Short mmCIF file of C-alpha atoms in Angstrom, two decimals:
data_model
loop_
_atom_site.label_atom_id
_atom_site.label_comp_id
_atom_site.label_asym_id
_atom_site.label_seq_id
_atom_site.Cartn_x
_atom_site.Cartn_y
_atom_site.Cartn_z
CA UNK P 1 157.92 59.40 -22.58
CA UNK P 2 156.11 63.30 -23.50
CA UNK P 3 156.99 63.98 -19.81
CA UNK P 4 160.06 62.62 -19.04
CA UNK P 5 161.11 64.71 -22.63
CA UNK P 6 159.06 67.80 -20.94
CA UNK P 7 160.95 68.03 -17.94
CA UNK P 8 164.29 67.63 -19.59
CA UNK P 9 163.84 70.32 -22.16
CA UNK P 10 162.56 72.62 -19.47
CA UNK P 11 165.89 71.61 -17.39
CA UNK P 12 168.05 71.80 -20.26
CA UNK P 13 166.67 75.41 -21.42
CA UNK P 14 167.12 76.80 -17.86
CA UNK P 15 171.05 76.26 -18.21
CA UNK P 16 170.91 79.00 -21.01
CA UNK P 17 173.02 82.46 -20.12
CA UNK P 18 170.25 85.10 -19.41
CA UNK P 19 171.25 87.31 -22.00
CA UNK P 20 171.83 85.73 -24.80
CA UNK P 21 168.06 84.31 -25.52
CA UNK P 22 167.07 84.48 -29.41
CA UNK P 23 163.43 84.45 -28.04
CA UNK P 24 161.03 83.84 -24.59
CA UNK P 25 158.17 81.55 -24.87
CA UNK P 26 155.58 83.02 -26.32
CA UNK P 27 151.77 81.30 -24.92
CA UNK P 28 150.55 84.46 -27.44
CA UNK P 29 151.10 82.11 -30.52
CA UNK P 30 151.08 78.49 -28.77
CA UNK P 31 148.81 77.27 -25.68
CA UNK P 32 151.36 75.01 -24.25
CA UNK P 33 154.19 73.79 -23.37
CA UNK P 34 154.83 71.09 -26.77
CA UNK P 35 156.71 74.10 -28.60
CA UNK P 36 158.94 75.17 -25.65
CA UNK P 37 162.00 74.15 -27.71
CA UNK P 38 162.67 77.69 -29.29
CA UNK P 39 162.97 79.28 -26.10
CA UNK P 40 166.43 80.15 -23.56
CA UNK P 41 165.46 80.38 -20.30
CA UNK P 42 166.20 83.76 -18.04
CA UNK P 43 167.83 82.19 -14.35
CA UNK P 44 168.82 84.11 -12.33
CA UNK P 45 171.70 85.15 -10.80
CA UNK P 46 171.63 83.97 -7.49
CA UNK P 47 170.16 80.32 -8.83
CA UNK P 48 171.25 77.61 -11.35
CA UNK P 49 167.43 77.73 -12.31
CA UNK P 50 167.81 73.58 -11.85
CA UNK P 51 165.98 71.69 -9.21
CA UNK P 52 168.35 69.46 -6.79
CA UNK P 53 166.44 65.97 -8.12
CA UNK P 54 168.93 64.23 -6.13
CA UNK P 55 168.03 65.64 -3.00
CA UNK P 56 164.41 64.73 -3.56
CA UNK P 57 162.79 61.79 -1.70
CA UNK P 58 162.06 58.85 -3.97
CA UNK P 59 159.15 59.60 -5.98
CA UNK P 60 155.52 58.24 -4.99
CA UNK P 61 154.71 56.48 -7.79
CA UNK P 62 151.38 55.77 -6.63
CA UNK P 63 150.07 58.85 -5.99
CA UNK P 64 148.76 60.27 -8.82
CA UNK P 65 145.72 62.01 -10.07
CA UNK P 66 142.94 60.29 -11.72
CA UNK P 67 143.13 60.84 -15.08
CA UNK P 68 146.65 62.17 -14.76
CA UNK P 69 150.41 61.15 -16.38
CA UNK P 70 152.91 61.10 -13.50
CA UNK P 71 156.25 60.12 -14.40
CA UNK P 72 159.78 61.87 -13.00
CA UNK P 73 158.23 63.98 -10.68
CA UNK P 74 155.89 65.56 -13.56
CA UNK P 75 152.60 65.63 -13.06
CA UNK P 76 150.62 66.28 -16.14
CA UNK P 77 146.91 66.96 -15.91
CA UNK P 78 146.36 68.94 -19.06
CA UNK P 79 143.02 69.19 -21.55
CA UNK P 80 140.92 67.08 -18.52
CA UNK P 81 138.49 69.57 -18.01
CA UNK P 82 139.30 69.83 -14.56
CA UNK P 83 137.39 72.42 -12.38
CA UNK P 84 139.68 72.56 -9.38
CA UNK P 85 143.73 71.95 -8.86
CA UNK P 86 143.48 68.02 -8.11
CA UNK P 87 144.08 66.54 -4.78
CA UNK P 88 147.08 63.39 -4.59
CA UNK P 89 149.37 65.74 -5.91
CA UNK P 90 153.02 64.06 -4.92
CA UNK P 91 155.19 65.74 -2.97
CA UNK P 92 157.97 65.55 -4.55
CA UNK P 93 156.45 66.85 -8.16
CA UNK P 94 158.78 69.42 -9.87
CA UNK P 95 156.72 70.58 -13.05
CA UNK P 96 152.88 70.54 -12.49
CA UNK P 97 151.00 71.08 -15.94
CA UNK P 98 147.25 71.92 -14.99
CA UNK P 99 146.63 73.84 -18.71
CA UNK P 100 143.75 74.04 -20.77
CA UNK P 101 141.19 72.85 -18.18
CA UNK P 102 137.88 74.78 -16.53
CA UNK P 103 140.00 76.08 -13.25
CA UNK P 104 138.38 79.21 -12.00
CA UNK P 105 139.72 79.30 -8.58
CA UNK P 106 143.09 78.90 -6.88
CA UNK P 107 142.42 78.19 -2.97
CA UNK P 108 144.14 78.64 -0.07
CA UNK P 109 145.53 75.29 0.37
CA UNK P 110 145.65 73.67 -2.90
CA UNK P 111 149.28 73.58 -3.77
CA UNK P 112 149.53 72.42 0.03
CA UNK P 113 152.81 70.11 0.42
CA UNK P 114 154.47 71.08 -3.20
CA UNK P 115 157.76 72.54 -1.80
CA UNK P 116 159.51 71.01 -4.50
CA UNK P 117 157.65 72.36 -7.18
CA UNK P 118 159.86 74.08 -9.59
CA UNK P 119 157.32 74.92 -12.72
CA UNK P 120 153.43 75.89 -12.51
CA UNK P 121 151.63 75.48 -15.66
CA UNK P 122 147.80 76.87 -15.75
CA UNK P 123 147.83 78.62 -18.84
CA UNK P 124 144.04 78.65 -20.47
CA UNK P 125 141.57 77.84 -17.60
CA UNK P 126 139.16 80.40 -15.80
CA UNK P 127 141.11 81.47 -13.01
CA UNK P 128 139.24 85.04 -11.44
CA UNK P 129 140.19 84.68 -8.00
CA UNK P 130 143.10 83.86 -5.80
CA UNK P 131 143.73 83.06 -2.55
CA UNK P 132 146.24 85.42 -1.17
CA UNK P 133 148.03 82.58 0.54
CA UNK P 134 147.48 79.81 -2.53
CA UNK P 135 151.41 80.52 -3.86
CA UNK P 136 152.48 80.32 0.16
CA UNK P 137 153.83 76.82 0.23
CA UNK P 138 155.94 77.29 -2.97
CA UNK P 139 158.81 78.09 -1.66
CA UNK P 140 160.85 76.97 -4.52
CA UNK P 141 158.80 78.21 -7.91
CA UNK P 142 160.44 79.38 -10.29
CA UNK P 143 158.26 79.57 -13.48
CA UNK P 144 154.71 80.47 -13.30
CA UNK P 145 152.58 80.50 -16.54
CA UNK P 146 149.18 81.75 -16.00
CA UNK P 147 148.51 83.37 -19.31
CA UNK P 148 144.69 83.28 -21.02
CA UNK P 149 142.57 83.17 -17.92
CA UNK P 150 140.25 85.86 -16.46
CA UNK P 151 142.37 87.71 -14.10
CA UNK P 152 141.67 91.52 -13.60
CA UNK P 153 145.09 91.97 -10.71
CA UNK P 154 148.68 90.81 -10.31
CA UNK P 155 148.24 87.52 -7.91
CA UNK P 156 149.25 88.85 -4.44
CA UNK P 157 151.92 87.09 -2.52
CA UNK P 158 153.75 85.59 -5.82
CA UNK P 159 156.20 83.39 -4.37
CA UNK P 160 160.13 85.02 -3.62
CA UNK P 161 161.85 82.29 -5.55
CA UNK P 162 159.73 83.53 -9.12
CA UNK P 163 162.46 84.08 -11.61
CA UNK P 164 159.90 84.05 -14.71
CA UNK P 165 155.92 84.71 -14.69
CA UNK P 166 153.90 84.76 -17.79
CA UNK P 167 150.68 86.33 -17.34
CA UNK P 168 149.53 87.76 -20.99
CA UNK P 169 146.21 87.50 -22.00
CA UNK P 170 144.26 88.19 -19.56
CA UNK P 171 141.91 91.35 -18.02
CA UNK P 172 144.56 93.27 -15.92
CA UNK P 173 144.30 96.70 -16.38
CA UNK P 174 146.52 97.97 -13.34
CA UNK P 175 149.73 97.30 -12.07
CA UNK P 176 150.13 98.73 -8.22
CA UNK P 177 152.78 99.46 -6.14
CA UNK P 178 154.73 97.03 -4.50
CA UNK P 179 152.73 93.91 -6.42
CA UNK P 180 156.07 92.96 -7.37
CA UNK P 181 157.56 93.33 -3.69
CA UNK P 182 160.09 90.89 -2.71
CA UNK P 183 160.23 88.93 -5.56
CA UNK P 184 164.24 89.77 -6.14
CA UNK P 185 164.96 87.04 -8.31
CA UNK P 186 162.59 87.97 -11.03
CA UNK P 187 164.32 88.72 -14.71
CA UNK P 188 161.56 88.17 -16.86
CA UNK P 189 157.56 89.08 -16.99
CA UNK P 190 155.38 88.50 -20.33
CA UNK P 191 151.66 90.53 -19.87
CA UNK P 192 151.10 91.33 -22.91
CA UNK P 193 147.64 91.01 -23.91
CA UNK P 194 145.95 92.90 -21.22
CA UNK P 195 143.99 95.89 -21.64
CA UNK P 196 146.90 98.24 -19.92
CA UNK P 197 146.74 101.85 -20.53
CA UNK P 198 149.90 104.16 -19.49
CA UNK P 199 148.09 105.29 -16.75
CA UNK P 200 147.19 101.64 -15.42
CA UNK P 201 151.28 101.72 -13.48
CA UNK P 202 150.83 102.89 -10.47
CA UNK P 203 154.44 104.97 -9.97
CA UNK P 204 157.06 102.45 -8.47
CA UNK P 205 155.09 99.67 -10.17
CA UNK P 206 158.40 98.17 -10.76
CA UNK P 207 160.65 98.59 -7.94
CA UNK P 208 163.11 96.43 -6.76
CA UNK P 209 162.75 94.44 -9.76
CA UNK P 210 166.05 93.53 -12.12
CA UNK P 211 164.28 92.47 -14.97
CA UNK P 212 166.49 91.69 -17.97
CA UNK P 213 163.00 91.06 -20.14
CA UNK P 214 159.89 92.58 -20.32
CA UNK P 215 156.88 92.10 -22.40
CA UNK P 216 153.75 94.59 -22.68
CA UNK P 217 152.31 93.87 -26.29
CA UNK P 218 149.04 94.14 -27.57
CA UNK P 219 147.91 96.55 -25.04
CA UNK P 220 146.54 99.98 -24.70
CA UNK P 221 149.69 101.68 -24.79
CA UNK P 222 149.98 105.16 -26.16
CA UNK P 223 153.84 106.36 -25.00
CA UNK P 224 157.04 104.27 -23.94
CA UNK P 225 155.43 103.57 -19.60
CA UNK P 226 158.11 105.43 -17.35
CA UNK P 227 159.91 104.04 -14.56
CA UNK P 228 160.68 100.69 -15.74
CA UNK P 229 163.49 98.93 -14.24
CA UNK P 230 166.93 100.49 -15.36
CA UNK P 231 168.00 96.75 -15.79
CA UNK P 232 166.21 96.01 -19.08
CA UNK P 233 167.64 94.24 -22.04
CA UNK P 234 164.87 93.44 -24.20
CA UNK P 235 161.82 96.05 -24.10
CA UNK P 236 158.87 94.48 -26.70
CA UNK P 237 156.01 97.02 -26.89
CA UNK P 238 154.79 95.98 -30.24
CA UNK P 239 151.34 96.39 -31.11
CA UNK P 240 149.99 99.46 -29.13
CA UNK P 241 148.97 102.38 -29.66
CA UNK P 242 152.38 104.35 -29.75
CA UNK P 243 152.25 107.65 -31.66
CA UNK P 244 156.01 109.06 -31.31
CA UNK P 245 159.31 108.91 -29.22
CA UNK P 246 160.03 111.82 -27.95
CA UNK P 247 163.46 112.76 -26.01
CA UNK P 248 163.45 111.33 -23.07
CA UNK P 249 161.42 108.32 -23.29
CA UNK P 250 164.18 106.25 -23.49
CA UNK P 251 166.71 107.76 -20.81
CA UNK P 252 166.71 105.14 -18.43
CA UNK P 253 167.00 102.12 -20.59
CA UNK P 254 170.81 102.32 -21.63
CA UNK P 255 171.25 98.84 -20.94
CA UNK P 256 168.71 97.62 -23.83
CA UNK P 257 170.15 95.38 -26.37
CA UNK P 258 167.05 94.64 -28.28
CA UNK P 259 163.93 97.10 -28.70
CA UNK P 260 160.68 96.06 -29.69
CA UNK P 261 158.20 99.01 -31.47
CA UNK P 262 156.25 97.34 -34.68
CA UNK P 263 152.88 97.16 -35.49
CA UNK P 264 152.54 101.06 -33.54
CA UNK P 265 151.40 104.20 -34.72
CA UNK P 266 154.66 106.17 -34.39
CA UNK P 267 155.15 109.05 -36.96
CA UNK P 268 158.19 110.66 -35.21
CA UNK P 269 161.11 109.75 -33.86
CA UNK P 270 162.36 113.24 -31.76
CA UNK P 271 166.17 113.52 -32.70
CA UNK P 272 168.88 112.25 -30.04
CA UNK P 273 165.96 109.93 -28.42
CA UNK P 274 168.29 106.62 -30.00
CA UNK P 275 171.60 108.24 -28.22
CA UNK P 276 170.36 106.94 -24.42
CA UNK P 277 170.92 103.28 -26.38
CA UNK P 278 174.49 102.73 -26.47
CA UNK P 279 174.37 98.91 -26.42
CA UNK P 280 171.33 98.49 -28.71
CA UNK P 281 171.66 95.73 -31.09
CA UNK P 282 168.11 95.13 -32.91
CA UNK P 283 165.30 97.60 -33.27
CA UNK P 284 162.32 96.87 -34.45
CA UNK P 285 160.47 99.83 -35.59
CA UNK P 286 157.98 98.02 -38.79
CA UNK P 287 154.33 98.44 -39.49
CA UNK P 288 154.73 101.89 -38.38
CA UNK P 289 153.98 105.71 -39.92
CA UNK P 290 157.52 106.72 -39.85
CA UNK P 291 158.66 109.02 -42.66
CA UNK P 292 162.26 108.89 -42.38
CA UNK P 293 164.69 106.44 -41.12
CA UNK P 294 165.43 107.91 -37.58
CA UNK P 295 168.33 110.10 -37.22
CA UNK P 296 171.45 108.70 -35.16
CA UNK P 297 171.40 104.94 -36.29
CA UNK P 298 174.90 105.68 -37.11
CA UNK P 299 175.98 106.47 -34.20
CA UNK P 300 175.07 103.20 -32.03
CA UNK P 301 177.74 101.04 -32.71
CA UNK P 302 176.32 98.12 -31.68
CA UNK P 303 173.15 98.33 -33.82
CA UNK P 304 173.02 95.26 -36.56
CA UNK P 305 169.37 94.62 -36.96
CA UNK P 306 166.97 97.32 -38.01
CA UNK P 307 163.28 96.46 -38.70
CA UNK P 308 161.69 99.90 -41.19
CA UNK P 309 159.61 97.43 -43.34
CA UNK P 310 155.49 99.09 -44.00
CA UNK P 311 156.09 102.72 -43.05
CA UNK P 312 155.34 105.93 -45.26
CA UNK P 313 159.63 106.42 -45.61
CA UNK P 314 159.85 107.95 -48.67
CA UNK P 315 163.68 108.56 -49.07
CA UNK P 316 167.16 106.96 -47.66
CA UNK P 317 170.44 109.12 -47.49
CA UNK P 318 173.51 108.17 -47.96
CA UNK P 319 174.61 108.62 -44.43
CA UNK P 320 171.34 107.14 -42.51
CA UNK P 321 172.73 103.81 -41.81
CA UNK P 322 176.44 104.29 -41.72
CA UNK P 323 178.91 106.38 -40.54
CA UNK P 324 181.14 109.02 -42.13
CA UNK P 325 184.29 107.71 -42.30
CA UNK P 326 186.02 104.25 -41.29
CA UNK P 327 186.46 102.24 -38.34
CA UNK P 328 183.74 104.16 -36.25
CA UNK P 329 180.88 101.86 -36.05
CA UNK P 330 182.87 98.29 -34.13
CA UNK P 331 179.79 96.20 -35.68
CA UNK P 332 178.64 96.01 -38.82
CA UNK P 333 174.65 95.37 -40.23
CA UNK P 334 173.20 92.11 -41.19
CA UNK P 335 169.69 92.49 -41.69
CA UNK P 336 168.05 96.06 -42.80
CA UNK P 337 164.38 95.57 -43.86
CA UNK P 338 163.14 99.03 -45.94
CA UNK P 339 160.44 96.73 -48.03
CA UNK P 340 157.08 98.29 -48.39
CA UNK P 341 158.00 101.77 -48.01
CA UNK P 342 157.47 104.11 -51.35
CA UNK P 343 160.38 105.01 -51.54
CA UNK P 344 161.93 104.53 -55.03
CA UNK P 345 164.79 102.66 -54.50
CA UNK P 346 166.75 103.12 -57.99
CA UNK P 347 167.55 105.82 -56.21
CA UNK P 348 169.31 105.16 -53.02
CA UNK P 349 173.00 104.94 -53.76
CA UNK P 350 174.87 102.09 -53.09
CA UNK P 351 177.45 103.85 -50.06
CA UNK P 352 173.94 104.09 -48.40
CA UNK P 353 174.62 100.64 -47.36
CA UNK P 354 178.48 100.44 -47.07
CA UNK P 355 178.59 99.16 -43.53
CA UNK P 356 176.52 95.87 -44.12
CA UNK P 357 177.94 92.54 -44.11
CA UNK P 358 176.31 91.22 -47.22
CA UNK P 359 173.60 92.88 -49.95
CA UNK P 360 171.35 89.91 -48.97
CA UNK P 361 170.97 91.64 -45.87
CA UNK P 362 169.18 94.53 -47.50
CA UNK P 363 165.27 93.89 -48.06
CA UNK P 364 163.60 96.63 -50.41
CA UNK P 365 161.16 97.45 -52.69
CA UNK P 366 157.59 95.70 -52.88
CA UNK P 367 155.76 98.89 -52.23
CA UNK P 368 152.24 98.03 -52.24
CA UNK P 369 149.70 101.33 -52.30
#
């Protein structure tokens, strides 16, 4: 039954709206696919995101992998200590789940036949090298996890019909121009985890791409990158190397509704750098060297989520959260973490926090030196 239940969360979760996700699936904390169930898929526009089963032929019951669980066109081949993509494959498989085995090589014609395949899952193997004409018969992937192996590039020729690819953890320092050609269905791209420095995106890295969700954590990051696609809604960049924000970093991302900064090295936010974010709803800012809460939270009246928790912020005004006045700000806070900061919070008045929904939204104190 772990397939059949498999393929019809992965269905289910790919009916989601694209931007309303609480979370993407994050291979950086799990290895497989078991603890999909916290994440809302990203289809896109121009696809329901749902394989046509009942155009399918009937399934081939009897081909199937040694060693493998094929069941409702799922092939699952998982923790076999496999050292190639096994042959037998049915054509009609939707989800193939090839993770955690000793793959190090992706050939030209081993996803031969697989036109139906939907989902490709090789997350923890070996993989160095790839054909440039392995993805070639995909014509209808969607989702392509290939997180925690050895790559040092982009895979060339990733398949048009990509909507998601999850490539995090592995050795890719450089992102080229036009690696990402084509591939006009794409809304969402997780590579964290890679040793990427600012200067590893080639200018136009990105082009042509409509992301709505981008990933870069735990890299070598030391600014906000430039030229990222205009389309962004969610921008996670926690856990660089990110010393400040200065005024234009943010200019072409006006469309973000959730920003991810923690666990950086940022000591200064330059004022008016928040303004370019008129839809911004969460900001994550924690386990940072800020000083002061940025200037011109009130002013995005969106904002209800604000993550200052472990920074050096030493006093709150009055008027750094909220507005002057009523009815300016359309939504109103409910969560504002300012625990483990030294600031002494007897003495923040109580109008600092007029504009949140509830005091249990307010976490404070717990200063540790």
């Amino acid at each position: 039954m772990w397939p059949l239940w498999l393929l019809a969360s992965l269905l289910a979760l790919s009916q989601a709206l694209p931007f309303e996700q609480k979370g993407f699936w994050d291979f950086t904390l799990d290895d497989g696919l078991p603890m999909l169930n916290d994440e809302e898929a990203s289809g896109a526009e121009t696809t329901s995101g749902i394989p046509d089963l009942d155009s399918l032929p009937p399934t081939y019951s009897a081909m199937c992998p040694f060693g493998c669980h094929c069941h409702l066109r799922v092939v699952q081949c998982s923790d076999l200590g496999l050292k190639a993509v096994p042959k037998e494959i049915s054509p009609d498989t939707t989800l193939l789940d090839l993770q955690n085995n000793d793959i190090s090589e992706l050939r030209k014609d081993d996803f031969k036949g697989l036109q139906h395949l939907y989902a490709l899952v090789l997350v923890n193997n070996k993989i160095s090298k790839i054909h440039e004409k392995a993805f070639s018969p995909l014509r209808k992937l969607q989702k392509l996890y290939i997180s925690k192996n050895h790559l040092v590039e982009i895979p060339p020729n990733l398949p048009s019909s990509l909507v998601e690819l999850r490539i995090h953890d592995n050795r890719i320092r450089k992102v080229p121009k036009g690696v990402f050609s084509g591939l006009r269905n794409m809304n969402c791209i997780e590579m964290g985890g890679n040793p990427l420095e600012n200067s590893g995106f080639e200018p136009g890295a990105f082009d042509g791409l409509k992301l709505n969700y981008l990933r870069i954590s735990e890299a070598k990051l030391t600014g906000i990158p430039k030229d990222l696609p205009e389309t962004l809604n969610e921008l996670h960049l926690d856990h660089n190397k990110i010393q400040a924000i200065e005024l234009e970093d943010l200019l072409r991302y006006s469309k973000l509704y959730r920003l991810g900064l923690g666990h950086n090295q940022i000591r200064m936010i330059e004022n008016g750098s928040l303004s370019f974010l008129p839809t911004l709803r969460e900001l994550h800012l924690d386990n940072n060297k800020l000083s002061r809460v940025p200037a011109g939270l009130p002013d995005l009246k969106l904002l209800q989520v604000v993550y200052l928790h472990t920074n050096n912020i030493t006093k709150v005004g009055v008027n750094d959260f909220c507005p002057v006045g009523f009815g300016i700000k359309r939504a109103y806070y409910n969560g504002i973490s300012l625990f483990n900061n030294p600031v002494p919070y007897w003495e923040v008045q109580p109008a600092t926090f007029r504009c949140v929904t509830d005091r249990l939204a307010i976490q404070f104190g717990n200063y540790k030196k």
